[in-house]
mmCIF file of C-alpha atoms and ligand atoms in Angstrom:
data_model
loop_
_atom_site.group_PDB
_atom_site.id
_atom_site.type_symbol
_atom_site.label_atom_id
_atom_site.label_comp_id
_atom_site.label_asym_id
_atom_site.label_seq_id
_atom_site.Cartn_x
_atom_site.Cartn_y
_atom_site.Cartn_z
ATOM 1 C CA MET A 578 8.040 -15.273 19.545
ATOM 2 C CA ILE A 579 10.960 -14.960 17.120
ATOM 3 C CA ILE A 580 13.184 -17.855 16.647
ATOM 4 C CA PHE A 581 16.599 -17.743 14.908
ATOM 5 C CA LEU A 582 17.691 -21.335 14.141
ATOM 6 C CA THR A 583 21.615 -22.130 13.866
ATOM 7 C CA SER A 584 23.408 -22.018 10.652
ATOM 8 C CA THR A 585 23.608 -25.675 10.641
ATOM 9 C CA ALA A 586 19.888 -26.554 11.763
ATOM 10 C CA THR A 587 18.736 -29.436 9.581
ATOM 11 C CA THR A 588 15.505 -29.696 7.782
ATOM 12 C CA ALA A 589 14.167 -31.948 10.427
ATOM 13 C CA GLN A 590 14.923 -29.760 13.317
ATOM 14 C CA ILE A 591 13.434 -26.830 11.508
ATOM 15 C CA ALA A 592 10.326 -28.591 10.926
ATOM 16 C CA GLU A 593 10.390 -30.262 14.805
ATOM 17 C CA VAL A 594 10.265 -26.284 15.678
ATOM 18 C CA THR A 595 7.340 -25.238 13.585
ATOM 19 C CA ALA A 596 5.341 -28.103 14.750
ATOM 20 C CA TYR A 597 6.229 -27.385 18.468
ATOM 21 C CA CYS A 598 4.889 -23.702 17.571
ATOM 22 C CA GLU A 599 1.874 -25.070 15.960
ATOM 23 C CA ARG A 600 0.983 -27.555 18.329
ATOM 24 C CA ALA A 601 1.377 -24.263 21.047
ATOM 25 C CA GLY A 602 -1.347 -22.778 18.401
ATOM 26 C CA TYR A 603 0.477 -20.260 16.767
ATOM 27 C CA SER A 604 0.665 -19.956 13.103
ATOM 28 C CA VAL A 605 4.182 -20.074 11.682
ATOM 29 C CA ARG A 606 6.323 -18.029 9.138
ATOM 30 C CA LEU A 607 9.761 -19.458 7.823
ATOM 31 C CA SER A 608 12.177 -17.317 6.622
ATOM 32 C CA LYS A 609 15.243 -18.552 5.120
ATOM 33 C CA ASP A 610 18.151 -16.913 3.463
ATOM 34 C CA ALA A 611 21.408 -18.231 2.730
ATOM 35 C CA ASP A 612 22.977 -17.689 6.327
ATOM 36 C CA GLN A 613 19.878 -17.694 8.954
ATOM 37 C CA THR A 614 16.683 -19.345 9.150
ATOM 38 C CA VAL A 615 13.970 -17.692 11.164
ATOM 39 C CA VAL A 616 10.862 -19.000 12.154
ATOM 40 C CA SER A 617 8.384 -16.206 13.508
ATOM 41 C CA ALA A 618 5.156 -17.512 15.570
ATOM 42 C CA PHE A 619 2.279 -15.411 15.508
ATOM 43 C CA GLY A 620 -1.165 -15.580 17.703
ATOM 44 C CA ASP A 621 -2.040 -15.770 21.567
ATOM 45 C CA GLY A 622 -2.549 -19.518 20.945
ATOM 46 C CA GLY A 623 -1.275 -20.389 24.253
ATOM 47 C CA PRO A 624 1.857 -20.002 26.582
ATOM 48 C CA LEU A 625 5.000 -20.564 24.402
ATOM 49 C CA ILE A 626 7.879 -20.664 26.986
ATOM 50 C CA ALA A 627 10.927 -18.842 25.461
ATOM 51 C CA ALA A 628 13.393 -21.065 27.580
ATOM 52 C CA GLU A 629 11.508 -24.452 26.355
ATOM 53 C CA ILE A 630 12.054 -23.309 22.640
ATOM 54 C CA ARG A 631 15.725 -22.416 23.307
ATOM 55 C CA ARG A 632 16.207 -25.816 24.064
ATOM 56 C CA LEU A 633 15.339 -27.397 20.756
ATOM 57 C CA PRO A 634 17.752 -28.741 18.844
ATOM 58 C CA GLY A 635 18.963 -26.426 16.174
ATOM 59 C CA VAL A 636 17.731 -23.279 18.043
ATOM 60 C CA GLU A 637 20.094 -20.587 18.690
ATOM 61 C CA ARG A 638 17.899 -18.027 20.318
ATOM 62 C CA ALA A 639 14.341 -17.049 20.832
ATOM 63 C CA ALA A 640 12.763 -13.573 21.800
ATOM 64 C CA PRO A 641 9.559 -12.410 22.041
ATOM 65 C CA ILE A 642 8.378 -10.001 18.876
ATOM 66 C CA SER A 643 8.370 -7.069 20.925
ATOM 67 C CA ALA A 644 6.104 -4.650 18.052
ATOM 68 C CA PRO A 645 2.383 -5.301 18.020
ATOM 69 C CA TYR A 646 2.222 -5.434 14.539
ATOM 70 C CA LYS A 647 3.748 -8.926 14.309
ATOM 71 C CA ARG A 648 3.542 -9.683 10.292
ATOM 72 C CA ALA A 649 4.166 -6.420 9.692
ATOM 73 C CA SER A 650 7.330 -5.674 11.704
ATOM 74 C CA ARG A 651 10.634 -5.980 10.389
ATOM 75 C CA GLU A 652 12.001 -8.020 13.180
ATOM 76 C CA THR A 653 10.202 -10.821 11.623
ATOM 77 C CA HIS A 654 10.886 -10.211 8.235
ATOM 78 C CA PRO A 655 14.116 -8.227 7.863
ATOM 79 C CA LYS A 656 14.108 -8.177 4.126
ATOM 80 C CA ASP A 657 12.126 -5.252 2.106
ATOM 81 C CA THR A 658 9.152 -7.210 0.994
ATOM 82 C CA VAL A 659 8.302 -6.377 -2.757
ATOM 83 C CA VAL A 660 4.771 -6.432 -4.141
ATOM 84 C CA ASP A 661 4.229 -8.396 -7.621
ATOM 85 C CA ILE A 662 1.685 -6.931 -9.987
ATOM 86 C CA GLY A 663 2.291 -8.911 -13.106
ATOM 87 C CA PRO A 664 5.430 -7.778 -14.307
ATOM 88 C CA LEU A 665 5.559 -4.667 -12.162
ATOM 89 C CA ARG A 666 7.089 -4.882 -8.603
ATOM 90 C CA ILE A 667 6.618 -2.510 -5.910
ATOM 91 C CA GLY A 668 9.250 -2.209 -3.275
ATOM 92 C CA GLY A 669 12.162 -2.856 -5.543
ATOM 93 C CA ARG A 670 14.581 -0.721 -7.115
ATOM 94 C CA GLN A 671 12.234 0.680 -9.540
ATOM 95 C CA LEU A 672 10.013 3.353 -8.619
ATOM 96 C CA VAL A 673 6.527 2.617 -9.243
ATOM 97 C CA VAL A 674 3.849 5.840 -10.124
ATOM 98 C CA MET A 675 -0.004 5.135 -10.082
ATOM 99 C CA ALA A 676 -1.643 7.856 -11.699
ATOM 100 C CA GLY A 677 -5.035 8.908 -13.067
ATOM 101 C CA PRO A 678 -8.270 10.933 -12.353
ATOM 102 C CA CYS A 679 -9.712 11.125 -8.877
ATOM 103 C CA ALA A 680 -12.963 9.143 -10.201
ATOM 104 C CA VAL A 681 -13.584 7.603 -13.257
ATOM 105 C CA GLU A 682 -16.399 9.894 -14.768
ATOM 106 C CA SER A 683 -16.413 8.810 -18.560
ATOM 107 C CA LEU A 684 -14.866 6.042 -20.918
ATOM 108 C CA GLU A 685 -13.338 9.006 -23.205
ATOM 109 C CA GLY A 686 -11.947 10.892 -20.570
ATOM 110 C CA LEU A 687 -10.353 7.797 -18.909
ATOM 111 C CA ARG A 688 -8.857 6.564 -21.958
ATOM 112 C CA GLU A 689 -7.499 10.020 -22.673
ATOM 113 C CA ILE A 690 -5.924 10.450 -19.242
ATOM 114 C CA ALA A 691 -4.678 7.232 -19.175
ATOM 115 C CA ARG A 692 -2.997 7.515 -22.419
ATOM 116 C CA ALA A 693 -1.301 10.784 -21.245
ATOM 117 C CA VAL A 694 0.003 8.955 -17.890
ATOM 118 C CA HIS A 695 1.256 5.840 -19.915
ATOM 119 C CA ALA A 696 3.402 8.105 -22.406
ATOM 120 C CA ALA A 697 4.674 10.235 -19.511
ATOM 121 C CA GLY A 698 5.738 6.921 -17.813
ATOM 122 C CA ALA A 699 3.043 5.788 -15.236
ATOM 123 C CA SER A 700 3.227 2.368 -14.674
ATOM 124 C CA MET A 701 -0.425 2.067 -13.108
ATOM 125 C CA LEU A 702 -3.705 3.640 -13.602
ATOM 126 C CA ARG A 703 -5.830 5.041 -10.545
ATOM 127 C CA GLY A 704 -9.096 6.079 -10.663
ATOM 128 C CA GLY A 705 -12.312 5.371 -8.254
ATOM 129 C CA ALA A 706 -15.506 3.990 -9.093
ATOM 130 C CA PHE A 707 -16.648 3.734 -5.603
ATOM 131 C CA LYS A 708 -16.082 7.326 -4.193
ATOM 132 C CA PRO A 709 -16.454 8.042 -0.170
ATOM 133 C CA ARG A 710 -17.267 11.926 -0.405
ATOM 134 C CA THR A 711 -17.819 13.936 2.691
ATOM 135 C CA SER A 712 -20.544 15.004 1.384
ATOM 136 C CA PRO A 713 -24.074 13.055 0.122
ATOM 137 C CA TYR A 714 -24.558 15.241 -2.159
ATOM 138 C CA SER A 715 -21.099 15.164 -4.264
ATOM 139 C CA PHE A 716 -20.491 12.609 -6.942
ATOM 140 C CA GLN A 717 -20.411 9.223 -5.513
ATOM 141 C CA GLY A 718 -18.819 7.292 -8.794
ATOM 142 C CA LEU A 719 -19.925 5.198 -11.784
ATOM 143 C CA ALA A 720 -19.623 2.089 -9.355
ATOM 144 C CA ASP A 721 -20.083 -1.100 -12.036
ATOM 145 C CA VAL A 722 -19.861 0.721 -14.870
ATOM 146 C CA GLY A 723 -16.945 2.673 -13.501
ATOM 147 C CA LEU A 724 -14.956 -0.721 -13.113
ATOM 148 C CA GLU A 725 -16.041 -1.943 -16.745
ATOM 149 C CA TYR A 726 -14.349 1.443 -18.224
ATOM 150 C CA LEU A 727 -11.422 0.685 -16.046
ATOM 151 C CA GLN A 728 -11.138 -2.986 -17.437
ATOM 152 C CA GLN A 729 -11.623 -1.586 -20.787
ATOM 153 C CA VAL A 730 -8.875 0.947 -20.447
ATOM 154 C CA ARG A 731 -6.490 -1.473 -19.262
ATOM 155 C CA ALA A 732 -7.064 -3.659 -22.257
ATOM 156 C CA LEU A 733 -6.246 -0.918 -24.471
ATOM 157 C CA THR A 734 -3.125 0.674 -22.438
ATOM 158 C CA GLY A 735 -1.825 -2.615 -20.582
ATOM 159 C CA LEU A 736 -1.636 -0.368 -17.348
ATOM 160 C CA PRO A 737 -2.808 -2.200 -14.172
ATOM 161 C CA VAL A 738 -5.557 -0.570 -12.335
ATOM 162 C CA VAL A 739 -5.828 0.207 -8.485
ATOM 163 C CA THR A 740 -9.253 1.316 -7.651
ATOM 164 C CA GLU A 741 -10.873 2.008 -4.116
ATOM 165 C CA VAL A 742 -13.103 -0.877 -2.505
ATOM 166 C CA THR A 743 -15.322 0.809 0.194
ATOM 167 C CA HIS A 744 -17.415 -2.356 1.358
ATOM 168 C CA PRO A 745 -16.733 -5.939 2.212
ATOM 169 C CA GLU A 746 -19.586 -6.934 -0.124
ATOM 170 C CA LEU A 747 -17.420 -5.273 -2.928
ATOM 171 C CA VAL A 748 -14.441 -7.189 -2.464
ATOM 172 C CA GLU A 749 -15.143 -9.672 -4.855
ATOM 173 C CA ARG A 750 -16.411 -7.213 -7.609
ATOM 174 C CA VAL A 751 -13.693 -5.143 -7.662
ATOM 175 C CA SER A 752 -11.103 -7.850 -7.229
ATOM 176 C CA ALA A 753 -12.603 -9.668 -10.280
ATOM 177 C CA ALA A 754 -11.919 -6.021 -12.141
ATOM 178 C CA ALA A 755 -8.820 -4.405 -10.622
ATOM 179 C CA ASP A 756 -5.142 -5.381 -10.379
ATOM 180 C CA MET A 757 -4.810 -3.568 -6.849
ATOM 181 C CA LEU A 758 -7.439 -2.999 -4.366
ATOM 182 C CA GLN A 759 -7.158 0.652 -2.507
ATOM 183 C CA ILE A 760 -8.410 1.275 0.979
ATOM 184 C CA GLY A 761 -8.991 4.756 1.495
ATOM 185 C CA ALA A 762 -8.139 6.422 4.399
ATOM 186 C CA ARG A 763 -11.730 7.050 5.788
ATOM 187 C CA ASN A 764 -11.849 2.937 5.906
ATOM 188 C CA MET A 765 -8.128 2.551 7.371
ATOM 189 C CA GLN A 766 -10.142 1.316 10.320
ATOM 190 C CA ASN A 767 -12.977 -0.356 9.051
ATOM 191 C CA PHE A 768 -11.875 -4.033 10.236
ATOM 192 C CA ALA A 769 -14.387 -5.742 8.271
ATOM 193 C CA LEU A 770 -13.077 -4.402 5.135
ATOM 194 C CA LEU A 771 -9.221 -5.061 6.304
ATOM 195 C CA GLN A 772 -10.797 -8.719 7.030
ATOM 196 C CA ALA A 773 -12.345 -9.167 3.474
ATOM 197 C CA VAL A 774 -9.303 -7.538 1.377
ATOM 198 C CA GLY A 775 -7.117 -9.994 3.443
ATOM 199 C CA ALA A 776 -9.295 -12.938 2.289
ATOM 200 C CA SER A 777 -8.633 -11.926 -1.173
ATOM 201 C CA ARG A 778 -5.746 -12.554 -3.516
ATOM 202 C CA ARG A 779 -5.327 -8.960 -5.116
ATOM 203 C CA PRO A 780 -2.462 -6.813 -3.464
ATOM 204 C CA VAL A 781 -3.683 -3.982 -1.295
ATOM 205 C CA LEU A 782 -2.743 -0.339 -1.181
ATOM 206 C CA LEU A 783 -3.754 0.711 2.223
ATOM 207 C CA LYS A 784 -3.821 4.544 2.749
ATOM 208 C CA ARG A 785 -3.068 6.047 6.226
ATOM 209 C CA GLY A 786 -6.087 7.536 7.874
ATOM 210 C CA MET A 787 -6.426 11.296 8.346
ATOM 211 C CA MET A 788 -6.196 11.017 11.990
ATOM 212 C CA SER A 789 -4.074 7.740 12.358
ATOM 213 C CA THR A 790 -0.428 7.357 13.773
ATOM 214 C CA ALA A 791 1.723 5.371 12.058
ATOM 215 C CA GLU A 792 1.258 2.532 14.433
ATOM 216 C CA GLU A 793 -2.514 2.506 14.172
ATOM 217 C CA LEU A 794 -1.758 2.412 9.956
ATOM 218 C CA LEU A 795 0.755 -0.868 10.564
ATOM 219 C CA MET A 796 -1.980 -2.476 13.158
ATOM 220 C CA ALA A 797 -4.399 -2.081 10.248
ATOM 221 C CA ALA A 798 -1.919 -3.393 7.959
ATOM 222 C CA GLU A 799 -1.452 -6.352 10.199
ATOM 223 C CA TYR A 800 -5.123 -7.167 9.894
ATOM 224 C CA ILE A 801 -4.718 -7.905 6.591
ATOM 225 C CA LEU A 802 -1.423 -9.783 6.737
ATOM 226 C CA SER A 803 -3.184 -11.717 9.403
ATOM 227 C CA HIS A 804 -6.153 -13.051 7.426
ATOM 228 C CA GLY A 805 -3.858 -14.234 4.742
ATOM 229 C CA ASN A 806 -3.020 -11.674 2.409
ATOM 230 C CA PRO A 807 0.860 -10.766 2.527
ATOM 231 C CA ARG A 808 0.886 -8.387 -0.259
ATOM 232 C CA VAL A 809 0.310 -4.890 1.070
ATOM 233 C CA VAL A 810 1.638 -1.562 0.340
ATOM 234 C CA LEU A 811 1.587 1.500 2.699
ATOM 235 C CA CYS A 812 0.394 5.026 1.722
ATOM 236 C CA GLU A 813 1.084 7.975 3.324
ATOM 237 C CA ARG A 814 -1.494 10.759 2.207
ATOM 238 C CA GLY A 815 -1.539 13.333 4.374
ATOM 239 C CA ILE A 816 -2.868 13.875 7.911
ATOM 240 C CA ARG A 817 -5.110 16.320 9.584
ATOM 241 C CA THR A 818 -3.213 19.106 11.609
ATOM 242 C CA PHE A 819 -4.007 22.668 12.856
ATOM 243 C CA GLU A 820 -2.741 23.887 9.049
ATOM 244 C CA THR A 821 -5.549 24.984 6.597
ATOM 245 C CA ALA A 822 -3.282 25.945 3.933
ATOM 246 C CA THR A 823 -3.234 22.774 2.678
ATOM 247 C CA ARG A 824 -5.936 20.145 2.656
ATOM 248 C CA ASN A 825 -3.670 17.848 4.651
ATOM 249 C CA THR A 826 -0.270 18.042 6.339
ATOM 250 C CA VAL A 827 2.002 15.217 4.286
ATOM 251 C CA ASP A 828 4.282 13.533 7.060
ATOM 252 C CA ILE A 829 7.256 13.058 4.512
ATOM 253 C CA SER A 830 9.364 11.693 7.931
ATOM 254 C CA VAL A 831 6.721 8.690 8.194
ATOM 255 C CA VAL A 832 8.462 7.681 4.965
ATOM 256 C CA PRO A 833 11.752 6.900 6.525
ATOM 257 C CA LEU A 834 10.056 5.681 9.770
ATOM 258 C CA LEU A 835 7.873 3.124 8.202
ATOM 259 C CA LYS A 836 10.814 1.933 6.387
ATOM 260 C CA ARG A 837 12.635 1.232 9.858
ATOM 261 C CA LEU A 838 9.554 -0.437 11.340
ATOM 262 C CA THR A 839 8.293 -2.658 8.599
ATOM 263 C CA HIS A 840 9.058 -4.539 5.347
ATOM 264 C CA LEU A 841 6.097 -3.476 3.488
ATOM 265 C CA PRO A 842 6.542 -0.937 0.373
ATOM 266 C CA VAL A 843 5.502 2.635 1.352
ATOM 267 C CA VAL A 844 4.389 5.273 -1.375
ATOM 268 C CA VAL A 845 3.179 8.695 -1.151
ATOM 269 C CA ASP A 846 -0.137 10.458 -2.235
ATOM 270 C CA PRO A 847 0.937 14.501 -2.939
ATOM 271 C CA SER A 848 -2.477 14.978 -4.306
ATOM 272 C CA HIS A 849 -4.759 14.380 -1.481
ATOM 273 C CA GLY A 850 -1.646 15.296 0.750
ATOM 274 C CA THR A 851 -1.554 18.742 -0.367
ATOM 275 C CA GLY A 852 -4.880 19.501 -1.969
ATOM 276 C CA ARG A 853 -3.162 21.856 -4.210
ATOM 277 C CA ARG A 854 -1.551 21.510 -7.962
ATOM 278 C CA ASP A 855 0.996 23.753 -7.388
ATOM 279 C CA LEU A 856 2.152 21.782 -4.457
ATOM 280 C CA VAL A 857 2.124 18.222 -5.871
ATOM 281 C CA GLU A 858 5.585 18.344 -7.646
ATOM 282 C CA PRO A 859 7.728 19.711 -4.843
ATOM 283 C CA VAL A 860 6.218 16.807 -2.436
ATOM 284 C CA ALA A 861 6.599 14.450 -4.495
ATOM 285 C CA ARG A 862 10.071 15.100 -5.005
ATOM 286 C CA ALA A 863 10.778 15.235 -1.322
ATOM 287 C CA ALA A 864 8.874 11.792 -1.020
ATOM 288 C CA ILE A 865 11.219 10.338 -3.510
ATOM 289 C CA ALA A 866 14.133 11.893 -1.654
ATOM 290 C CA ALA A 867 12.719 10.493 1.845
ATOM 291 C CA GLY A 868 12.892 7.087 0.516
ATOM 292 C CA ALA A 869 9.185 6.146 -0.717
ATOM 293 C CA ASP A 870 8.945 3.536 -3.111
ATOM 294 C CA GLY A 871 6.686 5.385 -5.554
ATOM 295 C CA LEU A 872 3.834 7.682 -5.781
ATOM 296 C CA MET A 873 -0.012 8.231 -6.458
ATOM 297 C CA ILE A 874 -1.101 11.470 -8.519
ATOM 298 C CA GLU A 875 -4.119 12.407 -9.831
ATOM 299 C CA VAL A 876 -4.181 13.475 -13.162
ATOM 300 C CA HIS A 877 -7.362 14.926 -15.163
ATOM 301 C CA ASP A 878 -7.375 16.071 -18.533
ATOM 302 C CA HIS A 879 -9.862 18.962 -18.008
ATOM 303 C CA PRO A 880 -9.175 19.442 -14.057
ATOM 304 C CA ASP A 881 -11.824 22.382 -13.790
ATOM 305 C CA ARG A 882 -14.399 20.136 -15.069
ATOM 306 C CA ALA A 883 -13.280 17.246 -13.196
ATOM 307 C CA LEU A 884 -16.201 15.747 -10.751
ATOM 308 C CA SER A 885 -13.837 15.510 -7.648
ATOM 309 C CA ASP A 886 -10.831 16.772 -6.189
ATOM 310 C CA GLY A 887 -10.128 19.149 -9.643
ATOM 311 C CA PRO A 888 -8.009 21.595 -7.340
ATOM 312 C CA GLN A 889 -5.318 19.091 -6.665
ATOM 313 C CA SER A 890 -5.226 17.359 -10.447
ATOM 314 C CA LEU A 891 -2.443 17.541 -12.271
ATOM 315 C CA HIS A 892 -3.045 18.588 -16.230
ATOM 316 C CA PRO A 893 -1.353 15.716 -18.183
ATOM 317 C CA HIS A 894 1.648 18.283 -19.419
ATOM 318 C CA GLN A 895 2.413 18.858 -15.862
ATOM 319 C CA PHE A 896 2.049 15.136 -14.832
ATOM 320 C CA GLU A 897 4.710 14.727 -17.704
ATOM 321 C CA ALA A 898 6.981 17.485 -16.197
ATOM 322 C CA LEU A 899 6.770 16.058 -12.928
ATOM 323 C CA MET A 900 8.060 12.591 -14.322
ATOM 324 C CA ASP A 901 10.698 14.311 -16.020
ATOM 325 C CA GLY A 902 11.945 16.188 -12.990
ATOM 326 C CA LEU A 903 11.869 12.920 -10.814
ATOM 327 C CA ARG A 904 14.582 10.907 -12.878
ATOM 328 C CA ASP A 905 17.324 12.958 -11.174
ATOM 329 C CA ILE A 906 15.911 12.747 -7.814
ATOM 330 C CA ALA A 907 15.629 9.025 -8.366
ATOM 331 C CA SER A 908 18.964 8.164 -9.411
ATOM 332 C CA ALA A 909 20.010 10.555 -6.402
ATOM 333 C CA VAL A 910 19.038 8.480 -3.961
ATOM 334 C CA GLY A 911 19.911 5.182 -5.915
ATOM 335 C CA ARG A 912 16.305 4.235 -7.454
ATOM 336 C CA THR A 913 15.274 4.153 -11.237
ATOM 337 C CA LEU A 914 11.888 5.828 -12.873
HETATM 338 C C1 PEP B 85 -8.842 8.836 -3.414
HETATM 339 O O1 PEP B 85 -7.296 8.421 -3.787
HETATM 340 O O2 PEP B 85 -9.298 9.016 -4.198
HETATM 341 C C2 PEP B 85 -9.069 9.022 -2.009
HETATM 342 C C3 PEP B 85 -10.192 8.874 -1.739
HETATM 343 O O3 PEP B 85 -8.055 9.319 -1.102
HETATM 344 P P1 PEP B 85 -8.036 8.809 0.527
HETATM 345 O O4 PEP B 85 -8.757 8.102 1.073
HETATM 346 O O5 PEP B 85 -6.399 9.259 0.799
HETATM 347 O O6 PEP B 85 -8.858 10.489 0.844
HETATM 348 MN MN1 MN B 86 -9.298 12.065 -4.938
#
């Protein structure tokens, strides 16, 4: 239920509406700005009768929330959410670029890559320590050692770190080491994991499942939001289609679509989206032109020797060129880089 209060509603009246909803078993989110107070009531804690609510003093109108992803929906939160990571803001005017290797492979390598992407203007360092690989024989990541390297390199460069968490039991350890938790495409509907990161205080980068609809992505976000974590950033990373010339098909249209449906920030990963180094830059440009709040890009100092995703990893100089080329597009759509 979404309840709009009159502009003259008193604090006591707002409290009464909130208490009414809570008594009916709903959890409540209050959003207030200069000219409107909105009470959103979430859950299925019992019948909440719109007619009864409309009769409460101070209520202008009340209507059911039409989207199934109630907390993620713009209906209940018309303003854009900005996710803060220290001084970094995802979803504001400034675009956020997360860059780094697919996997953390060595301390020296990570340090080199981090220095290069930092110098080129990246604002976060990415790198997997726990790698969900299609083949059990592929490199699975350095696990805790990888987390340790990420922390060391963060201390060196000051770049906040985003890294994947693959199991509910790992959430505490990864949260202690990273600034942002990544849920990979393969785990987008791992509901136990979504609940676990929902209970964490770290912001979450939620990647779209390769066979998931926009609505399923938003329902996955809803799991995290409804378990108490409001800091969720969505990531389009390509979906599987009949096309085999690219690793996945980047759904550019989902960017403006999500912007309409939800208040959560949206970033695009053209590396996994295309699987091809030569396509990363043009797709990155398209994503920003379409309204994305940022990018996630794989960069490696020796892509030909990378233990995972070498063919889609940019050389540091290519990443630098990509960043330079993005500035004009950013300013054309009212953003800064
Ligand atoms: C990754 O970011 O390294 C990754 C595994 O991505 P995805 O989950 O989108 O495949
Ligand atoms: Mn990768």
